[in-house]
mmCIF file of C-alpha atoms in Angstrom:
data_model
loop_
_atom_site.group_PDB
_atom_site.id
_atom_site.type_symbol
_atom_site.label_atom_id
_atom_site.label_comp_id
_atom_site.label_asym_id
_atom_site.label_seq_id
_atom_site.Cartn_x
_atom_site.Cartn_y
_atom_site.Cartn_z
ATOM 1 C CA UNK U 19 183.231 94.007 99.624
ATOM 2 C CA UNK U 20 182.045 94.464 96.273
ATOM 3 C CA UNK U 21 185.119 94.065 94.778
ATOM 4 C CA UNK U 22 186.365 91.041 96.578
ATOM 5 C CA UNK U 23 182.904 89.399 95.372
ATOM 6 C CA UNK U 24 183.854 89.830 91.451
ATOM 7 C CA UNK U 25 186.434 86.911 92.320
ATOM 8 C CA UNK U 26 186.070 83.519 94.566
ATOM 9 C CA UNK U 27 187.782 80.871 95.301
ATOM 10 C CA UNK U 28 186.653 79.214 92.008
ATOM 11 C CA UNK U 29 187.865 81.559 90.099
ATOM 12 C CA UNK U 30 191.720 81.817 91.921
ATOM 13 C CA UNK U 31 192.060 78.179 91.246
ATOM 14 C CA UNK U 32 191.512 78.885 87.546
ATOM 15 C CA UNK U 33 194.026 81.570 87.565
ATOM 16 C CA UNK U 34 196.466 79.572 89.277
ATOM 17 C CA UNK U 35 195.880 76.052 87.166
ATOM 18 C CA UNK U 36 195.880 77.856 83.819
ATOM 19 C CA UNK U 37 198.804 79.250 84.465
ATOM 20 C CA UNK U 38 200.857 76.684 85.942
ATOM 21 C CA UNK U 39 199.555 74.567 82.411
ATOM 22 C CA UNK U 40 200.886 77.183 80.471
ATOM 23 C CA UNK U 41 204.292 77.368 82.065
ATOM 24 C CA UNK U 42 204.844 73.571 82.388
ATOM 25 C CA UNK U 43 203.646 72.992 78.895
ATOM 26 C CA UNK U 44 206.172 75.518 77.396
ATOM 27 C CA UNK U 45 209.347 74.094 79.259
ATOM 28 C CA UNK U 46 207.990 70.791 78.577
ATOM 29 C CA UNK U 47 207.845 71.553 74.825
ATOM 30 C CA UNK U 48 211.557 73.536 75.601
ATOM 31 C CA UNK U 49 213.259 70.272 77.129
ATOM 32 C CA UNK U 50 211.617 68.675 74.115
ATOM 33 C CA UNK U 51 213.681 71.011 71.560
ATOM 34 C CA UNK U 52 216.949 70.146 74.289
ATOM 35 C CA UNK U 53 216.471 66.570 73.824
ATOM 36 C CA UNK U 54 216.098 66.638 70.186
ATOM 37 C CA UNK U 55 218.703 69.036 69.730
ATOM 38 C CA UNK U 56 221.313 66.925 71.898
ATOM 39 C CA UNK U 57 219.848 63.709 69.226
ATOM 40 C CA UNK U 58 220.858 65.630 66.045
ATOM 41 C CA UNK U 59 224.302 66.243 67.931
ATOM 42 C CA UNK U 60 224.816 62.921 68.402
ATOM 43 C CA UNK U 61 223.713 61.885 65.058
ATOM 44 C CA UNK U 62 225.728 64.452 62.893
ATOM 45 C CA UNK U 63 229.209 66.376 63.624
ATOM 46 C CA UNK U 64 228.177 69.166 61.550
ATOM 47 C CA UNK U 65 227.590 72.340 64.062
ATOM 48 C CA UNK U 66 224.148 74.138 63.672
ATOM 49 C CA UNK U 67 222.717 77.079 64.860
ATOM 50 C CA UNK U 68 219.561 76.957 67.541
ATOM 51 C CA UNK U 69 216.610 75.416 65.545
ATOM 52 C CA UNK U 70 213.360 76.419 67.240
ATOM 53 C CA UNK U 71 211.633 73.379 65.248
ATOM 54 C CA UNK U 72 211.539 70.134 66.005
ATOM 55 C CA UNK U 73 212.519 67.646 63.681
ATOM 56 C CA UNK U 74 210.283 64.682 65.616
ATOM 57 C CA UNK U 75 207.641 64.022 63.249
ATOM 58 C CA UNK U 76 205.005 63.691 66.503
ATOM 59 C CA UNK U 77 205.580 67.909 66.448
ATOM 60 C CA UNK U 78 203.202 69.960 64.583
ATOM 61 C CA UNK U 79 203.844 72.998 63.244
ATOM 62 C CA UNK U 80 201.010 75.585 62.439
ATOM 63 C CA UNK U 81 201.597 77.284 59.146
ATOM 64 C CA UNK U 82 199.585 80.505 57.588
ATOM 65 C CA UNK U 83 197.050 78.251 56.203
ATOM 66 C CA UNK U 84 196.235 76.801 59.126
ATOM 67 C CA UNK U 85 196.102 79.212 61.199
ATOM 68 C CA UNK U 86 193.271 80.872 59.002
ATOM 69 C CA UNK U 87 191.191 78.040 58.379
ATOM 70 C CA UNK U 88 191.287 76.667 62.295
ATOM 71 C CA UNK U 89 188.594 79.050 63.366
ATOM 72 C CA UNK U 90 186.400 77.722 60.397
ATOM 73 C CA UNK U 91 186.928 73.973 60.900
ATOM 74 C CA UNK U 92 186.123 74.695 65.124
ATOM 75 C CA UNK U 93 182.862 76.536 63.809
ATOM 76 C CA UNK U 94 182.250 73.655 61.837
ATOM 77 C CA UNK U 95 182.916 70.651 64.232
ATOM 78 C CA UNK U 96 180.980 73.491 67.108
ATOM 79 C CA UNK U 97 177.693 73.342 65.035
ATOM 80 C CA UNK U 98 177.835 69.504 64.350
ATOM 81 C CA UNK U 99 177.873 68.853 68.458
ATOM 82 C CA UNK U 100 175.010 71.687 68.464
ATOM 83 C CA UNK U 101 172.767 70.103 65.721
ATOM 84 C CA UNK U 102 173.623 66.303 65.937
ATOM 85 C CA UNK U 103 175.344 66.316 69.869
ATOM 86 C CA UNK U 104 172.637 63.116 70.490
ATOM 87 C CA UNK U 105 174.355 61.087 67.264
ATOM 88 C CA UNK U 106 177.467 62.000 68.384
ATOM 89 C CA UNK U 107 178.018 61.940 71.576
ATOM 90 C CA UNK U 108 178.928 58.225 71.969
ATOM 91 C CA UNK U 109 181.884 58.400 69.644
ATOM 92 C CA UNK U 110 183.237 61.520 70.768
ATOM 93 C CA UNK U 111 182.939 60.856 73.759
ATOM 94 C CA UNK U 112 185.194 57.540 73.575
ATOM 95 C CA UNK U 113 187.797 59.935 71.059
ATOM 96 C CA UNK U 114 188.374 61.921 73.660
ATOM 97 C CA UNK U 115 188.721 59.727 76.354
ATOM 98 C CA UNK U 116 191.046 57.803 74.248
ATOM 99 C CA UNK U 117 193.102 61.526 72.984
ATOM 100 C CA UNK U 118 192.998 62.235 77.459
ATOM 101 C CA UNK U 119 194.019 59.045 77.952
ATOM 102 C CA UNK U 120 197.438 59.878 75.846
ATOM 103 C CA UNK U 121 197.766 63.261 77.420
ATOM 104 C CA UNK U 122 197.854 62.592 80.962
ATOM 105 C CA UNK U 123 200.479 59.625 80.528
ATOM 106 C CA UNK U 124 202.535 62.291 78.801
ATOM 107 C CA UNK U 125 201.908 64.737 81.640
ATOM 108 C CA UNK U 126 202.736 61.520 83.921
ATOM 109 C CA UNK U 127 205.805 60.683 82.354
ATOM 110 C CA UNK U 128 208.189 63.022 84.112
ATOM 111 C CA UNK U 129 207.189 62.081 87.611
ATOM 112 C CA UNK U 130 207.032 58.066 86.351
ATOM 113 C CA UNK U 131 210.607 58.760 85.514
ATOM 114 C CA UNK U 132 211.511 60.122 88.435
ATOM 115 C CA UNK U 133 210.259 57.282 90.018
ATOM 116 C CA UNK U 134 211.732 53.799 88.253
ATOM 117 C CA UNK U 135 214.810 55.527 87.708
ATOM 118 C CA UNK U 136 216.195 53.926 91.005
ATOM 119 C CA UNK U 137 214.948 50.002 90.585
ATOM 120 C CA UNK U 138 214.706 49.766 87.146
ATOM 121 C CA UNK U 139 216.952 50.763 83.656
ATOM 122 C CA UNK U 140 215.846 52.809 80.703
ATOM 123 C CA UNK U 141 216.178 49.927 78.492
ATOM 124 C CA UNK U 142 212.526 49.900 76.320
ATOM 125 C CA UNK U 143 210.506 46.721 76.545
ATOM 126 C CA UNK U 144 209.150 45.094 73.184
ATOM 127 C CA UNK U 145 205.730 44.673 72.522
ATOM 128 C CA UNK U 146 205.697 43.446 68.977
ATOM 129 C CA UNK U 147 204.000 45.501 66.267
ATOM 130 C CA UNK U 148 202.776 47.887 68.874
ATOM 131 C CA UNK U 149 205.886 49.402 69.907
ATOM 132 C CA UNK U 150 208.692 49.527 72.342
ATOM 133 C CA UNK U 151 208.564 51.448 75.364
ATOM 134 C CA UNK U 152 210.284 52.091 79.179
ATOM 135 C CA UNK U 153 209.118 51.084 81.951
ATOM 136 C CA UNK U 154 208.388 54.522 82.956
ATOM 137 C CA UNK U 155 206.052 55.108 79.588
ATOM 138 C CA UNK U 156 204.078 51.859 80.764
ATOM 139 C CA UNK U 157 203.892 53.039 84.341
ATOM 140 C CA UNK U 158 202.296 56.682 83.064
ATOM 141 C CA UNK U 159 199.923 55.033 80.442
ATOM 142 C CA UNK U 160 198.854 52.411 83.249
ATOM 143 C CA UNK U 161 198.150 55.056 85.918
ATOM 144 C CA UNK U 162 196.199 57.276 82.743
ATOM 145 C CA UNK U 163 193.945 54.165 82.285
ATOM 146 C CA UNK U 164 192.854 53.431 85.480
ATOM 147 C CA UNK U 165 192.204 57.850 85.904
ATOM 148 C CA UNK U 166 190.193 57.395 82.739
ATOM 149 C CA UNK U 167 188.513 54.238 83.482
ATOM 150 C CA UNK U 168 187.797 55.866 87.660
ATOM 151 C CA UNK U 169 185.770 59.129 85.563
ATOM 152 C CA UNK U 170 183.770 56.848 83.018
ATOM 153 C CA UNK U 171 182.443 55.074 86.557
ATOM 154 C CA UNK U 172 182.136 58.257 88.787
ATOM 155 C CA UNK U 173 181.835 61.275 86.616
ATOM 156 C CA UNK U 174 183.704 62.918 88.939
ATOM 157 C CA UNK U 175 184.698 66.372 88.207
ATOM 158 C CA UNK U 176 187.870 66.639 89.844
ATOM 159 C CA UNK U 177 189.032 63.925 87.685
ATOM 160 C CA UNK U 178 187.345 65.773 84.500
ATOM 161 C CA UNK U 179 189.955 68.380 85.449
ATOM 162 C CA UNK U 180 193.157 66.252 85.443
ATOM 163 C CA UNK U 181 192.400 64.353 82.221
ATOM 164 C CA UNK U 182 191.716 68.298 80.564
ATOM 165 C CA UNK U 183 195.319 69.397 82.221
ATOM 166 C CA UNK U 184 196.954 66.724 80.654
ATOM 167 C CA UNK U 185 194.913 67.711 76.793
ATOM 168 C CA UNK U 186 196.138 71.395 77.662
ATOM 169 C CA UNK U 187 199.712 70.330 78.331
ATOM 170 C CA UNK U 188 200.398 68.091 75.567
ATOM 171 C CA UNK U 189 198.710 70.305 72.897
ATOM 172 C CA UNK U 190 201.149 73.159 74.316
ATOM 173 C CA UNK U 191 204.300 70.817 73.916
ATOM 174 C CA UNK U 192 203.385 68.752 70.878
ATOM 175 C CA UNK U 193 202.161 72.319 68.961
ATOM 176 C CA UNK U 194 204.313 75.156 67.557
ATOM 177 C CA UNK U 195 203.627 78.558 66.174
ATOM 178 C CA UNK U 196 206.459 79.059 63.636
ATOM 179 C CA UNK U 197 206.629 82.843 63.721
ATOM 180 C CA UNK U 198 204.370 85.742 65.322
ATOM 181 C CA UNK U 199 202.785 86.383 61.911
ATOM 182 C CA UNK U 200 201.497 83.163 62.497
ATOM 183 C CA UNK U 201 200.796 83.983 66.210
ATOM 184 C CA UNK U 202 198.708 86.938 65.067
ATOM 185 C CA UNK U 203 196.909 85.250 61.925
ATOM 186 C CA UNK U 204 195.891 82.429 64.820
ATOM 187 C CA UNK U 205 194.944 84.369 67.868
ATOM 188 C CA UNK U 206 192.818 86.730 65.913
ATOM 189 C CA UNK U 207 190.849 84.476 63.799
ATOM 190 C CA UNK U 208 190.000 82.603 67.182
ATOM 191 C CA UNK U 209 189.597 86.062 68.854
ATOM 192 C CA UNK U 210 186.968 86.524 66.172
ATOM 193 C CA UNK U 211 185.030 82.930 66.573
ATOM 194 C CA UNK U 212 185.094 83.065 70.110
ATOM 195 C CA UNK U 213 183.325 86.410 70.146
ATOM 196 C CA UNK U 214 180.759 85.519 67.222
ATOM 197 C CA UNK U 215 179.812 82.185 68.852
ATOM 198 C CA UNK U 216 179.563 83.693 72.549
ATOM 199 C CA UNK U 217 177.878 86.904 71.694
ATOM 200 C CA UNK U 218 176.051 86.714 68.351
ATOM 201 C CA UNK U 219 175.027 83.140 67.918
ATOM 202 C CA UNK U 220 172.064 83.272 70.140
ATOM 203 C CA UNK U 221 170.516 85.748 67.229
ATOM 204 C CA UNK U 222 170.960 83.124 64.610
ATOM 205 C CA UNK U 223 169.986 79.740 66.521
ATOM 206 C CA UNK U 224 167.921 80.953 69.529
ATOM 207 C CA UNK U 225 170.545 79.323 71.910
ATOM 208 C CA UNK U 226 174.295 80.175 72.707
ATOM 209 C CA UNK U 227 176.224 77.840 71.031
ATOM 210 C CA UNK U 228 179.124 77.614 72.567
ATOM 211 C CA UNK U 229 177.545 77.564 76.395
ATOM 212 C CA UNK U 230 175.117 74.989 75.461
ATOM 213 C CA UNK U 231 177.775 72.612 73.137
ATOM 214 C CA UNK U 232 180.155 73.333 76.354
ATOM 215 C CA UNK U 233 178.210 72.359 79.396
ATOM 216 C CA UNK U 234 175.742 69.861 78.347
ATOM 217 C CA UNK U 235 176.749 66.344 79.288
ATOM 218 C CA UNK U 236 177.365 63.266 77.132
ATOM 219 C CA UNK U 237 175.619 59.695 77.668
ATOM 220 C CA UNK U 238 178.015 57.204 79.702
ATOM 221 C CA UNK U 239 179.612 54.766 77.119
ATOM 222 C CA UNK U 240 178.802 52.125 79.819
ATOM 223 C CA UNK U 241 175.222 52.810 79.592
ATOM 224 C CA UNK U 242 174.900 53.072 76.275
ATOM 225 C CA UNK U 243 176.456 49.695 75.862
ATOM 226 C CA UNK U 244 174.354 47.339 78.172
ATOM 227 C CA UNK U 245 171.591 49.412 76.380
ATOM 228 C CA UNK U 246 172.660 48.242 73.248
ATOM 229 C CA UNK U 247 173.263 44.374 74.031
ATOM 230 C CA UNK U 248 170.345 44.390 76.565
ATOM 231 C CA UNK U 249 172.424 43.388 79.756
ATOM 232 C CA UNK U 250 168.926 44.110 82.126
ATOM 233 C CA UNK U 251 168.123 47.334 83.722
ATOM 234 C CA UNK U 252 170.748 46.767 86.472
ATOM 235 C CA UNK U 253 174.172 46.446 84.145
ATOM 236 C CA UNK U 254 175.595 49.913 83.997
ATOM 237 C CA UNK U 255 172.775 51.750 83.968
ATOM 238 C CA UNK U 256 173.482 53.777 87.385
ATOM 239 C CA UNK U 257 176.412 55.219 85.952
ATOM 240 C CA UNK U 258 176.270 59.368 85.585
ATOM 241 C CA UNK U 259 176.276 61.042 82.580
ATOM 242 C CA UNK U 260 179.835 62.809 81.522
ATOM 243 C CA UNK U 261 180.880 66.156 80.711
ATOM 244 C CA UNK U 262 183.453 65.668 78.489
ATOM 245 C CA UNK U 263 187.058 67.252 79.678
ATOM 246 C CA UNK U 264 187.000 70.502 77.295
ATOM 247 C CA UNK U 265 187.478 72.420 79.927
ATOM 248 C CA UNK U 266 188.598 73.135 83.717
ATOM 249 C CA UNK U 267 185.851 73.678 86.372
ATOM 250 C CA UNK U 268 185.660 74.326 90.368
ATOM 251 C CA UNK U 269 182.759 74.765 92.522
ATOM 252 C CA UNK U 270 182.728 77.590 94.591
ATOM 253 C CA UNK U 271 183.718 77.580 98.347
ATOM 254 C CA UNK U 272 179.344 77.844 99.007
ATOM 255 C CA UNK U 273 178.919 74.764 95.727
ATOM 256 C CA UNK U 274 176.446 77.446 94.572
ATOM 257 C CA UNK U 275 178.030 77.597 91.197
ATOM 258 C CA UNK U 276 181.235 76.322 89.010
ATOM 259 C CA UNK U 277 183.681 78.392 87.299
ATOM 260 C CA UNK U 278 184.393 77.103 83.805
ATOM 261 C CA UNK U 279 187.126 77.829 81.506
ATOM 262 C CA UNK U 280 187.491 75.801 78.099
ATOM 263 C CA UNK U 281 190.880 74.560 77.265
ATOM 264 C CA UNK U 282 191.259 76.660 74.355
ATOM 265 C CA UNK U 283 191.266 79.930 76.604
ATOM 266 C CA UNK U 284 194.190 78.123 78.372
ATOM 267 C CA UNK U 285 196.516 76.107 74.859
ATOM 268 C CA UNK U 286 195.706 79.369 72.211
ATOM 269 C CA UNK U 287 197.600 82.170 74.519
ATOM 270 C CA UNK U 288 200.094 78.793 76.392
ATOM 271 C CA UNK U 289 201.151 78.539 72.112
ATOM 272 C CA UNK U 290 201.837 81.950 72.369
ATOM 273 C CA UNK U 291 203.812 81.594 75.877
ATOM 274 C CA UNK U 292 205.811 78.537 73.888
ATOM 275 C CA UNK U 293 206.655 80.839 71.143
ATOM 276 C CA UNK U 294 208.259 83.766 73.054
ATOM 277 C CA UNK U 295 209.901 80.999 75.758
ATOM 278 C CA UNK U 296 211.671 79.580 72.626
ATOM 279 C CA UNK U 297 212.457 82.811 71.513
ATOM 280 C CA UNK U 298 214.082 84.259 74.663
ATOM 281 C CA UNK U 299 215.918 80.694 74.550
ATOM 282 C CA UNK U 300 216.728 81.420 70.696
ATOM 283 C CA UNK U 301 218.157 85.067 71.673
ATOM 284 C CA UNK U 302 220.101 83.799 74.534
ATOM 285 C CA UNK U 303 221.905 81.716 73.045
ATOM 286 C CA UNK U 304 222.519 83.640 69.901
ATOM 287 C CA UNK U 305 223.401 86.911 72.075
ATOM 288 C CA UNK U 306 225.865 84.642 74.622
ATOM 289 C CA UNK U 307 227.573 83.312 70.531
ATOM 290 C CA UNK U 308 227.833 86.518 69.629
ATOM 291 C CA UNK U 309 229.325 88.089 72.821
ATOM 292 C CA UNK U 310 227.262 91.103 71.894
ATOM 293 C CA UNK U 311 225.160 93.354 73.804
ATOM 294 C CA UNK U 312 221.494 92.949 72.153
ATOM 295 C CA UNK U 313 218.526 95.823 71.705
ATOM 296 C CA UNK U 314 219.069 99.145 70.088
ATOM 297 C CA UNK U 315 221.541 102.223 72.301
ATOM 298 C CA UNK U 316 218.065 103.870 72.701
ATOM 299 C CA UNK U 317 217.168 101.156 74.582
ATOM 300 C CA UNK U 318 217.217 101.197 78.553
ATOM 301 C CA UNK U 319 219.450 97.984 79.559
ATOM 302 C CA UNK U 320 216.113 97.162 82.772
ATOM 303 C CA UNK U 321 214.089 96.866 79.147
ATOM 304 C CA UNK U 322 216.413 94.715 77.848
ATOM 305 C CA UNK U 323 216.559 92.284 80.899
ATOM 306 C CA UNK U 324 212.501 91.681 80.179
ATOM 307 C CA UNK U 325 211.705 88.559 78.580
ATOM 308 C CA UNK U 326 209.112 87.976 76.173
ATOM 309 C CA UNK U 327 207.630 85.000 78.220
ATOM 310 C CA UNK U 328 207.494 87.497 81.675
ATOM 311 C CA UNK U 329 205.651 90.062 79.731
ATOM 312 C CA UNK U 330 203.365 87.593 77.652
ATOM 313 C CA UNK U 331 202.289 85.770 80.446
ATOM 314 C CA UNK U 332 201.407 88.977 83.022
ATOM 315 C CA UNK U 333 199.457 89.880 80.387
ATOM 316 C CA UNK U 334 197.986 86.444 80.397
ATOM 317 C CA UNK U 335 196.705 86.824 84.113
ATOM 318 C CA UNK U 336 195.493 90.075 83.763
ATOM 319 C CA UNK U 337 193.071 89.408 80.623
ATOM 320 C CA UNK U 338 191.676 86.471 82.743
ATOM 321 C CA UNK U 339 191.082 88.372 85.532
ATOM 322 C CA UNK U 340 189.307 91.037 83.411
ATOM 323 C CA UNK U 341 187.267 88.177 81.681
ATOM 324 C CA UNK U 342 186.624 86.965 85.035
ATOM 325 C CA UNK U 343 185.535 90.437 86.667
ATOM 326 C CA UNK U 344 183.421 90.924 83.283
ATOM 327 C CA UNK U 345 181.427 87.134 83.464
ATOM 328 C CA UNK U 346 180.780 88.577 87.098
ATOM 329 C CA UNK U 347 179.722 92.281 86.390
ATOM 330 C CA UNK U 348 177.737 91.578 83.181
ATOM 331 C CA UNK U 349 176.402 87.947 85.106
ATOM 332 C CA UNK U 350 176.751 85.674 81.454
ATOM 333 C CA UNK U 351 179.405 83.839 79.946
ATOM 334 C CA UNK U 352 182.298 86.081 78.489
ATOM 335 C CA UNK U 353 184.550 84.834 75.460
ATOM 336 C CA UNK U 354 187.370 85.032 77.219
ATOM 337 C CA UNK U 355 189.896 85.313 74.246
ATOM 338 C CA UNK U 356 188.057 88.920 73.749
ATOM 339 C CA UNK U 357 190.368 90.143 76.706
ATOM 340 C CA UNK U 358 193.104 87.484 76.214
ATOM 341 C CA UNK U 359 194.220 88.126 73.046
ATOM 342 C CA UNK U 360 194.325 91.651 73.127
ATOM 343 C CA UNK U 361 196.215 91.805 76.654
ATOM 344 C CA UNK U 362 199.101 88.920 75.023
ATOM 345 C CA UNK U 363 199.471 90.230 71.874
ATOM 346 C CA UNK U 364 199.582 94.251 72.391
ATOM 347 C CA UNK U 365 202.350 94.328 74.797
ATOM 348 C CA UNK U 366 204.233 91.883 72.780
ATOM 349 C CA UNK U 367 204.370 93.243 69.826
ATOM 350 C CA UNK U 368 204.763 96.949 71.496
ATOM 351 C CA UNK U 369 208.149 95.180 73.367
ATOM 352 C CA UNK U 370 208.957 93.534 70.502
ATOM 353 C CA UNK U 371 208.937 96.851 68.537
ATOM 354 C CA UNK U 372 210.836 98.191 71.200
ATOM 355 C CA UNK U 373 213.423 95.845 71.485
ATOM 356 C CA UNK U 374 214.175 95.782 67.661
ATOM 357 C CA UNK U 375 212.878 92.344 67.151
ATOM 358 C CA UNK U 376 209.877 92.431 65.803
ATOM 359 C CA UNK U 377 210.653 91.789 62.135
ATOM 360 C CA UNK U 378 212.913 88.912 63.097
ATOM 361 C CA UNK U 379 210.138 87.563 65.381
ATOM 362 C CA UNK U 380 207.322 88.364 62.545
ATOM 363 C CA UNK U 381 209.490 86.339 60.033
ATOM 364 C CA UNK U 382 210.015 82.486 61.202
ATOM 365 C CA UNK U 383 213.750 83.411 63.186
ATOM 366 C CA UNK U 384 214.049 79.313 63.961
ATOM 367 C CA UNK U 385 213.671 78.901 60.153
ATOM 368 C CA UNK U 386 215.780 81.403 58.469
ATOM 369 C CA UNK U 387 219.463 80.257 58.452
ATOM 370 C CA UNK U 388 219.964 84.115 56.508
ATOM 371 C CA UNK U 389 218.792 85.941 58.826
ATOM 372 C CA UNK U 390 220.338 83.846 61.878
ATOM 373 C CA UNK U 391 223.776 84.308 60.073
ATOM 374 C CA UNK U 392 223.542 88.096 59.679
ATOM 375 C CA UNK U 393 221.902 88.325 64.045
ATOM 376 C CA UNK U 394 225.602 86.561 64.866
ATOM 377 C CA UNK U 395 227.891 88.374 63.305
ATOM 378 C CA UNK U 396 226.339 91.901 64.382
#
């Protein structure tokens, strides 16, 4: 009985959610590369190999320099909402509505498409100097409005939730790690923030940083407004306070407690997932060009038939599930990328190794038109 207490039903639905983010988000950010792939076909007769890298300008790809100066810049913006949260928390708190607002039309859009298919064509409607855009695309932004606007009124958390799904998803899709130096540069800088602001901070500011920045709630924008131009103690003032969609909660079956998990736990390891999906995709097509057999003799060919993505993401559950069992044993708040990263990364690389790819994977493959040459002819 003691072990079925470490985990609750709180806890399975944040196994279950942060995973299903992670996969969607990296086929999501897959059919992306199809799509733009299929555009440069159209657009040019010359044939190319499998390019990894979007050309769409709305993808970003993480480079070296980034990826060490990220942990810095989130320890920077993490003390500014710890000393200065109350000047704040108006403005960020609109940002991100407006930045969840985006997301969850994008995480919309499939089903929206699914749906005016039938009744309506793909043709894109003008709006003038704001854009044009399909039906669908008006549909999913409409329906993300009226989620957004429904949480700014209620506070509700459940709502909280699906605006912080659709943040996780399109950071996953709309993000790219080039290579898994970059992977490794990334993960472990953020390995090493998470850890320092969990553990160590409360010996430097007398609080935990990054529970306190994380769970404390920002004024209502509505509130703050009929503050501001005096609308009388009765306009918008009864609306609740909001904590801000940075993360995924879920009560408990008793409501005694939530279990929390910030989005980064779930996007840092899902850009990971993305990497090693688009690899496996990179390798399959390359091996099926090729008509070659792939992976050193010494190999076993059950090895072989192991993706990447499979082995990533087990290791993905089971580093949540020892954060999880750990937040339970030691009864505080556990960086979770401590047991993440390590449980990712190690069997990656060790498969990797394995496999003979890890200097190709280390080394940009989607990039290197060289070394892509010299994998097809082998």
């Amino acid at each position: 009985s003691r072990a079925y207490s470490l985990v609750d039903s709180s806890q399975v639905s944040t196994f279950l959610i942060s995973i299903l983010l992670i996969v969607y988000g990296s086929f999501r950010s897959l059919n992306m590369d199809f799509e733009n792939q299929d555009k440069e076909k159209d657009s040019s007769s010359a044939a190319g190999s499998f390019n990894g890298n979007s050309t769409n300008n709305s993808i970003q790809t993480i480079d070296s320099t980034q990826a060490l100066f990220l942990p810095i810049g989130a320890s920077v913006s993490l003390l500014v909402m710890f000393f200065f949260f109350d000047s704040v928390q108006v403005v960020f708190t609109i940002c991100t509505a407006v930045l969840a607002t985006i997301a969850f039309a994008f995480l919309l859009l499939p089903m929206c498409q699914y749906l005016t298919r039938p009744c309506s064509p793909q043709n894109k409607i003008s709006f003038g100097c704001c854009g044009r855009f399909t039906a669908a695309e008006l549909l999913s932004f409409s329906l993300s409005v009226m989620l957004v606007l429904i949480w700014v009124l209620t506070g509700h958390w459940l709502l909280m939730d699906a605006l912080a799904m659709g943040l996780c998803v399109a950071m996953i899709a709309f993000v790219r790690l080039p290579s898994l130096k970059v992977s490794c540069l990334l993960l472990s800088g953020l390995l090493i923030y998470d850890v320092f602001w969990v553990f160590f901070s409360a010996y430097i500011f007398n609080s935990n940083v990054m529970v306190k920045v994380a769970t404390q709630p920002a004024d209502n924008p509505l509130d703050v407004l009929s503050r501001k131009l005096h609308l009388g103690p009765n306009v918008g003032r009864d609306v609740p306070r909001l904590s801000l969609p940075g993360k995924l909660v879920f009560p408990s079956s008793t409501g005694s407690h939530f279990s929390m998990l910030g989005i980064g736990d779930i996007v840092m390891p899902g850009l990971l997932l993305c990497f090693v999906l688009r690899y496996d995709n990179y390798k399959k097509q390359a091996n099926s060009d090729s008509c070659s057999a792939p992976g050193p003799g010494n190999i076993s060919g059950r090895m072989q038939k192991v993706s990447y993505f499979h082995c990533t993401l087990i290791g993905y559950f089971v580093g949540l599930l020892t954060a999880t069992v750990a937040s339970r044993i030691h009864r505080a708040a556990q960086p979770a990328l401590l047991y993440l990263v390590p449980f990712t990364l190690l069997p990656l690389l060790t498969m990797a190794y394995l496999k003979g790819d890890l200097r190709r994977m280390w080394s940009e493959p989607f990039h290197s038109k060289s070394s892509s040459s010299r994998f097809l002819e082998v």
